[in-house]
Amino acid sequence: MNALVNEFIIKLKKRKIEGSKTTAKLTAEVLRSCISQQRLPQTNQAAALIDAIRGIGEKLIAANPVELAVGNIVRRVLNIIREEDVSLTAAAVGGLGISAGSDDEDDVKQDDHQGLSAAAVAAAARNTLRPPSLQTLLEDIPQSTAVPRTSSSGGDSEGKSKSADKNSTSKKLKHNVIEAVNELIQDIATCHEQIAEQAVEHIHHNEVILTLGNSRTVMEFLCAAKEKKRSFRVFVAEGAPRYQGHALAKELVARGLQTTVITDSAVFAIISRVNMVVVGAHTVMANGGVIAPVGMNMVALAAQRHAVPFVVLAGTHKLCPLYPHNPEVLLNELKSPAELLDFGEFSDCLDFGSSSGSPLLHVVNPAFDYVPPNLVSLFITDTGGHNASFMYRLIADYYSADDIVVKQKSIS
């Protein structure tokens, strides 16, 4: 398990894994392997599993803080563990009231257990952000009522039964968590198709679509509309200095779409001819803000100026429960200056000044832009379309407030 985690950490540090979808899928697969190999104690199994995943997740996030998809998946898995623990504990508490007795005392005990089960289930469903620990409720049950004792002679068999039940619960918890993580991996793998199915509802005949960067989600979205016999034209901003728009334009032309490549500086000049802006995202923050390829804020401002809808496509694995002002969020990353300037041509400008001792020319090459939520018209995810003001509620369905800060708790 350590070898698998360390190998993945090295890949994250060396930036060998590109793309939020690939990163999220590999992160979920690594965590699934860790869960399957994790040994759980006889008691507090969910807490032990959460603590183990926290420790691994902390290392993964530190390996590449800019790739927020890693932290998103770690938090999703932690929330899955909590939900499965709540489900198993609620079922166990409900099982206490199954047997019925004929005398009044047994009836009273049965009613007490049934009331406890109903209260526990209601408490679990009260708040998705902070699901209460039902295991705590179980531990607070008096010993005399938690397990009905019929006779003192069956102590040995009772102990064996308890041990078997604990082992069964441990296997059941891990099995349920792994099954849920498998569903998460499947959702990540099919997010493009689910988003593309909604294209026909948003793209119509003879429209002009503007996009920036090279997003596979955007490409599948546009191609899905083309397959539904929609006739439209696409303007692709080239996305300097990495020119990712060139690769997207080639893909669109190969799929039969009318495509025009423009420079980034021409966005304001042609935005008045555009019916809708469709772009991808690196991450969607809890406030509805978007971290996207550099230059995206300029496109969003142009769209707002000319009242053009600005639509962001993002899978649910890109939804981040953090806000931009959180200290854990690293909004940007500086790329190599060689993408902008030829060192041979500008070598004289890069010489150190004789007086200051610092280079006369500085080159800044950021990788991402931040688009505030007020510039976004609509988010399209694999669960449907949502306004920016609703994103915090959608994000709350996937994460627990206890996992916002992923840090392994120290044992005192």
Short mmCIF file of C-alpha atoms in Angstrom, two decimals:
data_model
loop_
_atom_site.label_atom_id
_atom_site.label_comp_id
_atom_site.label_asym_id
_atom_site.label_seq_id
_atom_site.Cartn_x
_atom_site.Cartn_y
_atom_site.Cartn_z
CA MET A 1 0.00 0.00 0.00
CA ASN A 2 2.80 2.44 0.87
CA ALA A 3 4.55 1.68 -2.42
CA LEU A 4 1.37 2.44 -4.38
CA VAL A 5 0.79 5.72 -2.54
CA ASN A 6 4.43 6.81 -2.84
CA GLU A 7 4.46 6.06 -6.57
CA PHE A 8 1.33 8.17 -7.06
CA ILE A 9 2.79 10.99 -4.95
CA ILE A 10 5.92 11.06 -7.11
CA LYS A 11 3.77 11.33 -10.25
CA LEU A 12 1.82 14.22 -8.71
CA LYS A 13 4.97 16.07 -7.68
CA LYS A 14 6.55 15.69 -11.12
CA ARG A 15 3.30 16.79 -12.81
CA LYS A 16 3.19 13.59 -14.84
CA ILE A 17 -0.58 13.39 -14.49
CA GLU A 18 -2.44 16.04 -16.50
CA GLY A 19 -6.12 16.84 -16.45
CA SER A 20 -8.60 16.97 -13.58
CA LYS A 21 -10.53 13.92 -14.78
CA THR A 22 -7.47 11.67 -15.01
CA THR A 23 -6.17 12.92 -11.67
CA ALA A 24 -9.53 12.39 -9.96
CA LYS A 25 -9.94 8.89 -11.38
CA LEU A 26 -6.43 7.78 -10.37
CA THR A 27 -6.86 9.30 -6.90
CA ALA A 28 -10.09 7.36 -6.36
CA GLU A 29 -8.42 4.13 -7.54
CA VAL A 30 -5.48 4.62 -5.15
CA LEU A 31 -7.81 5.28 -2.22
CA ARG A 32 -9.89 2.24 -3.13
CA SER A 33 -6.78 0.06 -2.98
CA CYS A 34 -5.83 1.56 0.38
CA ILE A 35 -9.29 0.87 1.79
CA SER A 36 -9.26 -2.75 0.63
CA GLN A 37 -5.86 -3.35 2.27
CA GLN A 38 -6.57 -1.41 5.46
CA ARG A 39 -6.87 -3.48 8.64
CA LEU A 40 -9.66 -2.26 10.90
CA PRO A 41 -9.88 -2.63 14.71
CA GLN A 42 -12.75 -4.36 16.47
CA THR A 43 -14.26 -1.03 17.56
CA ASN A 44 -14.59 2.41 15.97
CA GLN A 45 -13.91 0.97 12.54
CA ALA A 46 -15.25 3.93 10.61
CA ALA A 47 -13.17 6.35 12.68
CA ALA A 48 -10.04 4.26 12.08
CA LEU A 49 -10.71 4.12 8.33
CA ILE A 50 -11.37 7.87 8.19
CA ASP A 51 -8.15 8.57 10.05
CA ALA A 52 -6.17 6.35 7.65
CA ILE A 53 -7.65 8.03 4.57
CA ARG A 54 -7.03 11.45 6.10
CA GLY A 55 -3.34 10.60 6.52
CA ILE A 56 -3.02 9.41 2.94
CA GLY A 57 -5.10 12.29 1.58
CA GLU A 58 -2.97 14.86 3.36
CA LYS A 59 0.12 13.54 1.57
CA LEU A 60 -1.60 13.44 -1.81
CA ILE A 61 -2.88 17.00 -1.53
CA ALA A 62 0.54 18.29 -0.47
CA ALA A 63 2.13 16.62 -3.51
CA ASN A 64 0.23 18.91 -5.93
CA PRO A 65 -1.77 21.63 -4.15
CA VAL A 66 -2.81 23.27 -7.43
CA GLU A 67 -4.69 20.16 -8.61
CA LEU A 68 -7.73 20.57 -6.38
CA ALA A 69 -9.35 17.45 -7.84
CA VAL A 70 -7.12 15.37 -5.54
CA GLY A 71 -8.56 17.00 -2.43
CA ASN A 72 -12.06 16.77 -3.87
CA ILE A 73 -11.85 13.00 -4.27
CA VAL A 74 -10.26 12.53 -0.83
CA ARG A 75 -13.15 14.45 0.74
CA ARG A 76 -15.69 12.54 -1.33
CA VAL A 77 -14.29 9.22 -0.10
CA LEU A 78 -14.31 10.44 3.49
CA ASN A 79 -17.94 11.42 3.12
CA ILE A 80 -18.72 8.00 1.62
CA ILE A 81 -17.22 6.32 4.69
CA ARG A 82 -19.35 8.49 6.98
CA GLU A 83 -22.52 7.78 5.04
CA GLU A 84 -21.95 4.02 4.97
CA ASP A 85 -21.20 4.05 8.71
CA VAL A 86 -24.45 5.94 9.34
CA SER A 87 -26.36 3.45 7.20
CA LEU A 88 -24.91 0.37 8.92
CA THR A 89 -25.31 1.83 12.40
CA ALA A 90 -28.92 2.83 11.73
CA ALA A 91 -29.65 -0.71 10.54
CA ALA A 92 -27.99 -2.14 13.64
CA VAL A 93 -29.94 0.13 15.97
CA GLY A 94 -33.18 -0.69 14.16
CA GLY A 95 -32.45 -4.40 14.60
CA LEU A 96 -32.61 -4.03 18.37
CA GLY A 97 -36.38 -3.68 18.24
CA ILE A 98 -37.13 -6.64 15.97
CA SER A 99 -37.89 -9.29 18.63
CA ALA A 100 -41.24 -9.00 20.33
CA GLY A 101 -42.12 -10.13 23.88
CA SER A 102 -45.38 -11.06 25.49
CA ASP A 103 -44.93 -9.43 28.89
CA ASP A 104 -45.19 -5.69 29.59
CA GLU A 105 -41.50 -5.28 30.42
CA ASP A 106 -40.41 -6.63 27.05
CA ASP A 107 -42.93 -4.39 25.31
CA VAL A 108 -41.49 -1.34 27.06
CA LYS A 109 -37.95 -2.32 26.07
CA GLN A 110 -39.04 -2.89 22.48
CA ASP A 111 -40.72 0.52 22.31
CA ASP A 112 -37.62 2.17 23.72
CA HIS A 113 -35.40 0.60 21.06
CA GLN A 114 -37.82 1.47 18.27
CA GLY A 115 -37.93 5.06 19.45
CA LEU A 116 -34.16 5.19 19.53
CA SER A 117 -33.94 3.83 15.99
CA ALA A 118 -36.39 6.42 14.65
CA ALA A 119 -34.54 9.23 16.41
CA ALA A 120 -31.21 8.00 15.10
CA VAL A 121 -32.43 7.81 11.52
CA ALA A 122 -34.06 11.24 11.76
CA ALA A 123 -30.88 12.73 13.14
CA ALA A 124 -28.87 11.20 10.31
CA ALA A 125 -31.11 12.74 7.66
CA ARG A 126 -31.38 16.14 9.32
CA ASN A 127 -28.27 17.67 7.87
CA THR A 128 -26.18 16.30 4.99
CA LEU A 129 -23.32 18.62 5.82
CA ARG A 130 -22.97 17.41 9.41
CA PRO A 131 -24.29 13.90 9.77
CA PRO A 132 -24.25 13.02 13.47
CA SER A 133 -22.29 10.00 14.61
CA LEU A 134 -24.87 7.32 15.25
CA GLN A 135 -22.13 5.11 16.68
CA THR A 136 -21.98 7.58 19.55
CA LEU A 137 -25.68 7.01 20.11
CA LEU A 138 -25.08 3.28 20.22
CA GLU A 139 -22.26 3.63 22.71
CA ASP A 140 -24.52 5.70 24.95
CA ILE A 141 -27.10 2.89 25.17
CA PRO A 142 -27.07 1.32 28.65
CA GLN A 143 -25.48 -2.09 28.67
CA SER A 144 -28.55 -3.65 30.22
CA THR A 145 -30.76 -2.58 27.33
CA ALA A 146 -28.29 -2.71 24.46
CA VAL A 147 -28.07 -6.53 24.46
CA PRO A 148 -30.93 -8.62 25.89
CA ARG A 149 -29.52 -11.30 28.20
CA THR A 150 -31.48 -14.48 28.58
CA SER A 151 -29.17 -16.48 30.82
CA SER A 152 -25.66 -16.42 32.22
CA SER A 153 -24.79 -19.88 30.88
CA GLY A 154 -24.50 -18.71 27.28
CA GLY A 155 -21.63 -16.30 27.92
CA ASP A 156 -19.11 -18.08 25.73
CA SER A 157 -21.44 -18.43 22.79
CA GLU A 158 -22.47 -14.80 23.23
CA GLY A 159 -18.82 -13.68 23.09
CA LYS A 160 -18.20 -15.69 19.95
CA SER A 161 -21.35 -14.28 18.39
CA LYS A 162 -20.27 -10.73 19.20
CA SER A 163 -16.83 -11.33 17.70
CA ALA A 164 -18.37 -12.77 14.56
CA ASP A 165 -20.75 -9.82 14.32
CA LYS A 166 -17.86 -7.36 14.62
CA ASN A 167 -15.90 -9.12 11.88
CA SER A 168 -18.99 -9.20 9.73
CA THR A 169 -19.58 -5.49 10.32
CA SER A 170 -15.98 -4.72 9.44
CA LYS A 171 -16.23 -6.61 6.16
CA LYS A 172 -19.62 -5.06 5.44
CA LEU A 173 -18.30 -1.53 5.99
CA LYS A 174 -15.30 -2.01 3.72
CA HIS A 175 -17.43 -3.76 1.10
CA ASN A 176 -20.02 -0.97 1.04
CA VAL A 177 -17.36 1.75 0.92
CA ILE A 178 -15.51 0.05 -1.94
CA GLU A 179 -18.77 -0.38 -3.86
CA ALA A 180 -19.53 3.33 -3.41
CA VAL A 181 -16.02 4.29 -4.53
CA ASN A 182 -16.49 2.11 -7.62
CA GLU A 183 -19.63 4.08 -8.41
CA LEU A 184 -17.66 7.30 -7.94
CA ILE A 185 -14.99 6.10 -10.39
CA GLN A 186 -17.70 5.16 -12.88
CA ASP A 187 -19.29 8.62 -12.54
CA ILE A 188 -15.94 10.27 -13.20
CA ALA A 189 -15.34 8.09 -16.27
CA THR A 190 -18.76 8.88 -17.79
CA CYS A 191 -19.10 12.55 -16.83
CA HIS A 192 -18.33 13.71 -20.40
CA GLU A 193 -21.15 11.63 -21.86
CA GLN A 194 -23.66 12.76 -19.24
CA ILE A 195 -22.84 16.41 -19.83
CA ALA A 196 -22.87 15.98 -23.62
CA GLU A 197 -26.41 14.56 -23.49
CA GLN A 198 -27.64 18.01 -22.43
CA ALA A 199 -26.08 19.82 -25.42
CA VAL A 200 -29.18 19.68 -27.59
CA GLU A 201 -31.10 21.66 -24.93
CA HIS A 202 -28.67 24.58 -25.06
CA ILE A 203 -27.30 24.79 -28.63
CA HIS A 204 -29.66 25.69 -31.48
CA HIS A 205 -29.52 26.15 -35.25
CA ASN A 206 -27.34 28.88 -36.78
CA GLU A 207 -25.79 29.89 -33.47
CA VAL A 208 -22.20 31.03 -32.96
CA ILE A 209 -20.37 29.47 -30.00
CA LEU A 210 -17.16 30.85 -28.52
CA THR A 211 -14.76 28.77 -26.44
CA LEU A 212 -11.25 29.02 -25.01
CA GLY A 213 -8.68 26.33 -24.21
CA ASN A 214 -8.74 22.62 -24.95
CA SER A 215 -11.41 20.93 -22.86
CA ARG A 216 -12.54 17.43 -23.77
CA THR A 217 -15.84 18.12 -22.02
CA VAL A 218 -16.45 21.09 -24.31
CA MET A 219 -15.46 19.09 -27.38
CA GLU A 220 -17.86 16.24 -26.55
CA PHE A 221 -20.58 18.78 -25.73
CA LEU A 222 -20.25 20.51 -29.11
CA CYS A 223 -19.95 17.26 -31.04
CA ALA A 224 -23.06 15.88 -29.35
CA ALA A 225 -25.05 18.88 -30.62
CA LYS A 226 -23.60 18.30 -34.09
CA GLU A 227 -24.74 14.67 -34.01
CA LYS A 228 -28.26 15.89 -33.21
CA LYS A 229 -28.29 17.73 -36.54
CA ARG A 230 -27.64 21.14 -35.02
CA SER A 231 -25.93 23.49 -37.50
CA PHE A 232 -23.72 26.06 -35.76
CA ARG A 233 -20.28 27.67 -35.92
CA VAL A 234 -17.53 27.61 -33.31
CA PHE A 235 -14.99 30.36 -32.61
CA VAL A 236 -11.96 29.03 -30.76
CA ALA A 237 -9.60 31.44 -28.97
CA GLU A 238 -6.11 30.03 -29.38
CA GLY A 239 -5.23 30.21 -25.67
CA ALA A 240 -1.71 31.64 -25.81
CA PRO A 241 1.01 30.90 -24.83
CA ARG A 242 0.32 27.15 -24.83
CA TYR A 243 -2.10 27.45 -27.78
CA GLN A 244 -4.39 24.73 -26.55
CA GLY A 245 -7.11 26.12 -28.79
CA HIS A 246 -5.21 24.89 -31.84
CA ALA A 247 -5.56 21.28 -30.71
CA LEU A 248 -9.28 21.76 -29.98
CA ALA A 249 -9.85 23.35 -33.40
CA LYS A 250 -8.24 20.34 -35.12
CA GLU A 251 -10.49 17.95 -33.19
CA LEU A 252 -13.63 19.93 -34.02
CA VAL A 253 -12.78 20.12 -37.72
CA ALA A 254 -12.10 16.37 -37.75
CA ARG A 255 -15.60 15.86 -36.31
CA GLY A 256 -17.17 18.03 -39.03
CA LEU A 257 -17.80 21.29 -37.16
CA GLN A 258 -17.34 24.71 -38.77
CA THR A 259 -14.49 26.21 -36.76
CA THR A 260 -12.69 29.55 -36.74
CA VAL A 261 -9.50 30.15 -34.75
CA ILE A 262 -9.01 33.67 -33.38
CA THR A 263 -6.37 35.32 -31.24
CA ASP A 264 -7.12 35.92 -27.59
CA SER A 265 -6.97 39.68 -28.12
CA ALA A 266 -9.76 39.43 -30.73
CA VAL A 267 -12.35 38.15 -28.23
CA PHE A 268 -13.81 41.61 -27.57
CA ALA A 269 -13.92 42.32 -31.31
CA ILE A 270 -16.06 39.29 -32.19
CA ILE A 271 -18.08 38.78 -28.99
CA SER A 272 -21.01 40.81 -30.37
CA ARG A 273 -21.48 38.10 -33.04
CA VAL A 274 -21.50 35.29 -30.48
CA ASN A 275 -24.70 33.72 -29.11
CA MET A 276 -23.13 31.80 -26.24
CA VAL A 277 -19.75 31.17 -24.60
CA VAL A 278 -19.12 27.53 -23.64
CA VAL A 279 -15.96 26.77 -21.65
CA GLY A 280 -14.51 24.11 -19.38
CA ALA A 281 -13.16 24.56 -15.87
CA HIS A 282 -10.21 23.46 -13.80
CA THR A 283 -12.19 23.73 -10.55
CA VAL A 284 -15.52 25.13 -9.37
CA MET A 285 -15.28 26.72 -5.93
CA ALA A 286 -17.96 26.66 -3.23
CA ASN A 287 -19.01 30.25 -3.96
CA GLY A 288 -19.59 29.49 -7.65
CA GLY A 289 -16.30 31.00 -8.76
CA VAL A 290 -14.31 29.17 -11.42
CA ILE A 291 -10.60 28.43 -11.71
CA ALA A 292 -10.02 28.08 -15.45
CA PRO A 293 -7.21 28.41 -18.03
CA VAL A 294 -5.54 31.80 -18.17
CA GLY A 295 -7.46 34.34 -20.23
CA MET A 296 -10.87 33.08 -19.17
CA ASN A 297 -11.67 36.11 -17.02
CA MET A 298 -11.20 38.35 -20.06
CA VAL A 299 -13.66 36.23 -22.03
CA ALA A 300 -16.18 36.32 -19.16
CA LEU A 301 -15.93 40.11 -18.91
CA ALA A 302 -16.48 40.45 -22.65
CA ALA A 303 -19.52 38.17 -22.45
CA GLN A 304 -21.01 40.16 -19.58
CA ARG A 305 -20.41 43.45 -21.42
CA HIS A 306 -22.38 42.23 -24.44
CA ALA A 307 -25.00 40.23 -22.48
CA VAL A 308 -23.81 36.90 -23.91
CA PRO A 309 -24.50 33.80 -21.78
CA PHE A 310 -21.32 32.42 -20.19
CA VAL A 311 -21.78 28.66 -19.66
CA VAL A 312 -19.30 26.51 -17.70
CA LEU A 313 -19.14 22.72 -18.15
CA ALA A 314 -17.79 20.77 -15.19
CA GLY A 315 -18.14 17.26 -13.81
CA THR A 316 -19.06 16.83 -10.16
CA HIS A 317 -15.49 15.73 -9.37
CA LYS A 318 -14.44 19.33 -10.07
CA LEU A 319 -16.77 20.77 -7.43
CA CYS A 320 -14.61 21.96 -4.54
CA PRO A 321 -16.04 22.67 -1.05
CA LEU A 322 -13.39 25.33 -0.41
CA TYR A 323 -13.71 29.06 -0.98
CA PRO A 324 -11.09 31.08 -2.87
CA HIS A 325 -9.98 32.83 0.32
CA ASN A 326 -9.27 29.55 2.14
CA PRO A 327 -5.56 29.23 2.98
CA GLU A 328 -5.60 25.65 1.64
CA VAL A 329 -6.42 26.91 -1.86
CA LEU A 330 -3.53 27.60 -4.20
CA LEU A 331 -5.23 29.46 -7.02
CA ASN A 332 -2.42 29.56 -9.52
CA GLU A 333 0.78 28.06 -10.78
CA LEU A 334 3.57 29.77 -12.72
CA LYS A 335 4.74 27.98 -15.85
CA SER A 336 8.14 28.19 -17.51
CA PRO A 337 9.09 31.59 -18.99
CA ALA A 338 10.40 29.68 -22.02
CA GLU A 339 6.78 29.40 -23.22
CA LEU A 340 6.77 33.18 -23.68
CA LEU A 341 10.32 34.18 -24.58
CA ASP A 342 13.29 32.71 -26.35
CA PHE A 343 16.17 32.89 -23.89
CA GLY A 344 18.69 33.20 -26.73
CA GLU A 345 16.94 36.23 -28.18
CA PHE A 346 16.42 37.96 -24.83
CA SER A 347 19.66 36.91 -23.13
CA ASP A 348 20.92 40.49 -22.96
CA CYS A 349 17.74 41.61 -21.18
CA LEU A 350 18.04 38.80 -18.65
CA ASP A 351 21.53 39.80 -17.55
CA PHE A 352 21.81 40.94 -13.96
CA GLY A 353 22.06 44.68 -13.47
CA SER A 354 25.36 45.92 -12.10
CA SER A 355 23.79 47.99 -9.33
CA SER A 356 20.68 46.17 -8.15
CA GLY A 357 21.95 42.61 -8.56
CA SER A 358 18.59 41.45 -9.94
CA PRO A 359 17.51 40.72 -13.54
CA LEU A 360 16.17 43.68 -15.50
CA LEU A 361 13.47 41.59 -17.20
CA HIS A 362 10.89 39.51 -15.32
CA VAL A 363 8.59 37.00 -17.02
CA VAL A 364 5.31 35.93 -15.42
CA ASN A 365 3.45 33.03 -17.03
CA PRO A 366 0.40 32.03 -14.91
CA ALA A 367 -1.49 28.87 -15.75
CA PHE A 368 -4.95 29.76 -14.44
CA ASP A 369 -7.46 32.56 -14.16
CA TYR A 370 -10.20 33.14 -11.59
CA VAL A 371 -13.71 33.94 -12.83
CA PRO A 372 -16.00 35.33 -10.10
CA PRO A 373 -19.49 33.81 -9.82
CA ASN A 374 -21.29 36.96 -10.97
CA LEU A 375 -19.82 36.47 -14.46
CA VAL A 376 -21.14 32.89 -14.83
CA SER A 377 -24.60 32.48 -16.34
CA LEU A 378 -25.01 28.71 -15.97
CA PHE A 379 -23.16 25.63 -14.78
CA ILE A 380 -23.80 22.36 -16.60
CA THR A 381 -22.73 19.29 -14.63
CA ASP A 382 -23.45 15.59 -15.02
CA THR A 383 -26.43 16.15 -12.70
CA GLY A 384 -27.97 18.95 -14.80
CA GLY A 385 -27.86 22.72 -15.14
CA HIS A 386 -27.46 24.98 -12.09
CA ASN A 387 -27.11 28.66 -11.34
CA ALA A 388 -23.95 29.91 -9.67
CA SER A 389 -25.93 30.76 -6.52
CA PHE A 390 -26.97 27.10 -6.16
CA MET A 391 -23.50 25.59 -6.36
CA TYR A 392 -22.87 25.76 -2.61
CA ARG A 393 -25.95 23.61 -2.02
CA LEU A 394 -24.98 21.13 -4.71
CA ILE A 395 -21.49 20.86 -3.24
CA ALA A 396 -22.96 20.26 0.23
CA ASP A 397 -24.54 17.04 -1.07
CA TYR A 398 -21.13 15.53 -1.79
CA TYR A 399 -19.02 16.62 1.18
CA SER A 400 -19.09 16.65 4.96
CA ALA A 401 -18.23 19.82 6.87
CA ASP A 402 -15.93 17.71 9.07
CA ASP A 403 -13.71 17.00 6.05
CA ILE A 404 -13.21 20.52 4.72
CA VAL A 405 -9.72 20.56 6.22
CA VAL A 406 -8.06 17.25 5.39
CA LYS A 407 -5.58 16.73 8.18
CA GLN A 408 -4.93 13.61 10.20
CA LYS A 409 -5.89 14.12 13.81
CA SER A 410 -3.01 13.68 16.20
CA ILE A 411 -3.54 11.11 18.94
CA SER A 412 -2.95 12.72 22.33
#
